Short mmCIF file of C-alpha atoms in Angstrom, two decimals:
data_model
loop_
_atom_site.label_atom_id
_atom_site.label_comp_id
_atom_site.label_asym_id
_atom_site.label_seq_id
_atom_site.Cartn_x
_atom_site.Cartn_y
_atom_site.Cartn_z
CA MET A 1 0.00 0.00 0.00
CA ASN A 2 1.06 3.40 0.91
CA LYS A 3 3.85 1.82 2.93
CA HIS A 4 6.30 3.50 0.59
CA TYR A 5 4.40 6.78 0.92
CA LEU A 6 4.51 6.49 4.70
CA GLU A 7 8.20 5.71 4.60
CA SER A 8 8.86 8.73 2.36
CA LYS A 9 7.16 10.94 4.96
CA GLY A 10 9.12 9.45 7.82
CA LEU A 11 5.96 8.23 9.55
CA HIS A 12 7.38 5.27 11.43
CA LEU A 13 5.24 5.24 14.56
CA ASN A 14 3.75 1.87 13.71
CA TYR A 15 7.26 0.49 13.12
CA SER A 16 8.29 1.56 16.62
CA ILE A 17 5.13 0.15 18.18
CA ILE A 18 5.58 -3.21 16.49
CA THR A 19 9.26 -3.35 17.40
CA ASN A 20 8.56 -2.47 21.03
CA MET A 21 5.88 -5.14 21.47
CA ILE A 22 8.21 -8.00 20.47
CA GLU A 23 10.87 -9.25 22.87
CA PRO A 24 14.51 -9.84 21.82
CA ASN A 25 15.44 -13.34 20.65
CA LEU A 26 11.94 -14.09 19.42
CA SER A 27 11.40 -15.04 15.78
CA VAL A 28 9.48 -12.81 13.35
CA LEU A 29 8.42 -13.22 9.74
CA ASP A 30 7.74 -9.81 8.15
CA LEU A 31 5.42 -10.12 5.15
CA GLY A 32 5.53 -7.39 2.53
CA CYS A 33 8.66 -6.05 4.20
CA GLY A 34 9.25 -3.28 1.65
CA ASP A 35 12.71 -1.74 1.74
CA GLY A 36 13.43 -3.40 5.10
CA THR A 37 12.91 -0.43 7.42
CA LEU A 38 10.90 -2.39 9.98
CA LEU A 39 12.98 -5.50 9.42
CA LYS A 40 16.14 -3.60 10.27
CA MET A 41 14.59 -2.15 13.44
CA LEU A 42 13.62 -5.64 14.55
CA LYS A 43 17.10 -7.01 13.84
CA ASN A 44 18.71 -4.12 15.71
CA LYS A 45 16.69 -5.09 18.80
CA GLY A 46 18.07 -8.63 18.70
CA ILE A 47 14.95 -10.17 17.17
CA ASN A 48 15.42 -13.04 14.75
CA ALA A 49 13.53 -11.43 11.87
CA ARG A 50 13.19 -12.45 8.24
CA GLY A 51 11.28 -10.80 5.43
CA ILE A 52 9.27 -11.62 2.33
CA ASP A 53 8.45 -9.20 -0.47
CA ILE A 54 7.23 -9.57 -4.03
CA ASN A 55 9.03 -6.52 -5.40
CA GLN A 56 12.52 -7.13 -6.81
CA ASP A 57 13.71 -3.59 -6.05
CA ASN A 58 12.73 -4.02 -2.41
CA ILE A 59 14.59 -7.32 -2.25
CA VAL A 60 17.74 -5.60 -3.52
CA LYS A 61 17.38 -2.79 -0.96
CA CYS A 62 17.01 -5.32 1.86
CA LEU A 63 20.02 -7.32 0.71
CA GLU A 64 22.09 -4.15 0.48
CA LYS A 65 21.28 -3.61 4.16
CA GLY A 66 22.38 -7.14 4.97
CA LEU A 67 18.86 -8.26 5.84
CA PRO A 68 17.62 -11.85 5.43
CA VAL A 69 14.84 -11.66 2.86
CA ILE A 70 13.35 -13.76 0.08
CA GLN A 71 11.16 -12.87 -2.87
CA GLY A 72 7.69 -14.33 -2.72
CA ASP A 73 3.98 -13.70 -3.26
CA ILE A 74 2.13 -13.98 0.04
CA ASP A 75 -1.17 -14.38 -1.84
CA GLU A 76 0.12 -17.82 -2.86
CA GLY A 77 0.49 -18.83 0.78
CA LEU A 78 3.32 -19.77 3.12
CA GLN A 79 3.51 -23.48 2.33
CA GLU A 80 7.26 -23.62 2.89
CA TYR A 81 6.80 -22.63 6.55
CA PRO A 82 5.65 -25.25 9.10
CA ASP A 83 2.84 -24.64 11.56
CA LYS A 84 3.79 -22.34 14.45
CA SER A 85 7.34 -21.93 13.15
CA TYR A 86 7.52 -18.23 14.15
CA ASP A 87 6.66 -16.39 17.34
CA TYR A 88 5.20 -13.50 15.34
CA VAL A 89 4.12 -12.98 11.74
CA VAL A 90 3.77 -9.31 10.77
CA LEU A 91 1.74 -7.75 7.96
CA ASN A 92 2.25 -4.00 8.23
CA GLN A 93 0.17 -1.70 5.98
CA THR A 94 -0.19 -4.42 3.34
CA LEU A 95 -3.42 -6.31 4.09
CA GLN A 96 -5.56 -4.06 1.90
CA SER A 97 -3.29 -4.56 -1.10
CA THR A 98 -3.41 -8.37 -1.02
CA GLU A 99 -5.63 -10.24 -3.47
CA LYS A 100 -6.75 -12.84 -0.91
CA PRO A 101 -6.63 -11.14 2.52
CA ASP A 102 -8.68 -13.87 4.22
CA PHE A 103 -6.32 -16.59 2.98
CA VAL A 104 -3.25 -14.51 3.90
CA ILE A 105 -4.45 -14.04 7.48
CA LYS A 106 -5.29 -17.74 7.83
CA GLU A 107 -1.78 -18.62 6.68
CA MET A 108 -0.28 -16.11 9.09
CA LEU A 109 -2.24 -17.61 11.98
CA ARG A 110 -1.06 -21.06 10.97
CA VAL A 111 2.63 -20.11 10.81
CA GLY A 112 2.80 -17.69 13.76
CA ASN A 113 1.91 -18.00 17.43
CA LYS A 114 0.79 -14.39 17.20
CA VAL A 115 0.00 -12.17 14.23
CA VAL A 116 0.43 -8.40 13.94
CA VAL A 117 -1.60 -6.73 11.23
CA SER A 118 -2.08 -3.02 10.55
CA PHE A 119 -4.17 -1.14 8.00
CA PRO A 120 -5.74 2.26 7.29
CA ASN A 121 -9.31 2.42 8.62
CA PHE A 122 -11.76 3.25 5.83
CA GLY A 123 -14.39 4.02 8.49
CA TYR A 124 -12.46 7.09 9.71
CA TRP A 125 -14.75 10.12 9.86
CA LYS A 126 -12.74 12.22 7.41
CA VAL A 127 -12.91 9.43 4.84
CA ARG A 128 -16.68 9.18 5.34
CA PHE A 129 -17.15 12.94 4.96
CA TYR A 130 -14.96 13.04 1.84
CA LEU A 131 -17.12 10.40 0.17
CA MET A 132 -20.38 11.97 1.38
CA PHE A 133 -19.71 15.57 0.38
CA LYS A 134 -17.41 15.18 -2.62
CA GLY A 135 -18.94 12.01 -3.99
CA LYS A 136 -15.51 10.69 -4.96
CA MET A 137 -13.23 7.96 -3.69
CA PRO A 138 -11.52 9.44 -0.63
CA LYS A 139 -7.92 10.63 -0.53
CA SER A 140 -6.09 11.28 2.71
CA ARG A 141 -2.67 11.30 4.31
CA ILE A 142 -2.52 7.51 4.36
CA LEU A 143 -4.82 6.97 1.36
CA PRO A 144 -3.12 9.29 -1.12
CA PHE A 145 -3.90 7.52 -4.39
CA GLN A 146 -6.37 8.06 -7.21
CA TRP A 147 -8.98 5.34 -7.71
CA TYR A 148 -7.30 4.21 -10.94
CA ASP A 149 -3.74 3.79 -9.64
CA THR A 150 -4.27 2.68 -6.04
CA PRO A 151 -2.65 -0.57 -4.89
CA ASN A 152 -5.40 -0.83 -2.26
CA ILE A 153 -7.90 -3.35 -3.60
CA HIS A 154 -9.58 -4.52 -0.36
CA LEU A 155 -10.22 -1.48 1.80
CA LEU A 156 -11.77 -2.27 5.16
CA THR A 157 -12.84 -0.77 8.47
CA ILE A 158 -12.20 -1.70 12.08
CA ASP A 159 -15.74 -3.05 12.33
CA ASP A 160 -15.12 -5.20 9.25
CA PHE A 161 -12.10 -6.69 10.96
CA TYR A 162 -14.09 -7.38 14.15
CA ASP A 163 -16.70 -9.22 12.08
CA PHE A 164 -13.99 -11.17 10.26
CA ALA A 165 -12.37 -12.20 13.55
CA LYS A 166 -15.74 -13.47 14.81
CA SER A 167 -16.50 -15.38 11.62
CA GLN A 168 -13.04 -17.00 11.56
CA ASP A 169 -12.95 -17.64 15.30
CA PHE A 170 -9.62 -15.99 16.05
CA LYS A 171 -8.81 -13.91 19.10
CA ILE A 172 -8.04 -10.18 19.12
CA GLU A 173 -5.43 -9.81 21.86
CA GLN A 174 -4.56 -6.14 21.42
CA LYS A 175 -5.69 -3.12 19.43
CA ILE A 176 -3.75 0.12 19.00
CA CYS A 177 -5.54 3.10 17.45
CA MET A 178 -3.65 5.90 15.73
CA THR A 179 -4.68 9.21 14.20
CA LYS A 180 -2.30 11.75 12.68
CA ALA A 181 0.61 9.43 13.54
CA LYS A 182 -0.21 9.49 17.26
CA VAL A 183 -1.56 6.74 19.50
CA ARG A 184 -5.04 7.63 20.78
CA LYS A 185 -6.39 6.29 24.09
CA SER A 186 -9.27 8.60 24.97
CA ILE A 187 -12.67 7.38 26.13
CA LEU A 188 -14.16 8.71 22.89
CA GLN A 189 -11.62 6.67 20.94
CA LYS A 190 -12.49 3.53 22.86
CA LEU A 191 -16.23 4.00 22.43
CA PHE A 192 -16.12 5.00 18.76
CA ASP A 193 -12.88 3.53 17.50
CA ASN A 194 -14.21 2.88 13.99
CA LEU A 195 -15.14 6.57 13.62
CA PHE A 196 -12.09 8.29 15.11
CA THR A 197 -9.22 5.96 14.17
CA GLU A 198 -7.20 6.67 11.04
CA GLU A 199 -4.89 3.66 11.28
CA VAL A 200 -5.00 0.57 13.49
CA ILE A 201 -2.69 -2.21 14.62
CA PHE A 202 -4.18 -5.53 15.76
CA VAL A 203 -2.43 -8.38 17.53
CA ILE A 204 -4.36 -11.60 16.95
CA SER A 205 -3.97 -15.31 17.65
CA LYS A 206 -5.82 -18.54 16.94
#
């Protein structure tokens, strides 16, 4: 998705949050690892992290940084990885650009003891107002693309993810809400997270 856009703006709050929640010496598989920014942060903390990305340029950038990475299409699954072979599997700002997000999450839950997934919340109030008053596909800080060139093909909301978790019978262990690159913990945020959250990180498990 706009991972590259976020990286270009230096908006790495979610990288720091994800890095801080994982203890050193644990194993992490970073799906859609991009240029390796998060992967490098994890490695620097002493986490045994490896990455997968479909883009050849990103693979080269990761290798130039000395990061362990392979080229692969996560929409085809993670068949080469045994069940529960990683402590964490991470999908950061990529879920909405996958072709088969339900299959990808199922594979992540199979391979990892815990799964970290983040995405922009299409239920955010500014996105709703943009669509209501302009009558066009919304653009925002983290959804900066035109409808015809966006890599985001499965936009979703926090409520959509809750419903998906219920239908697939997996557990939501933690939720972190962010707006304008800041973590939000107000009562209003807790009561109306789908309305006031711009970007969310979930930690889930089977």
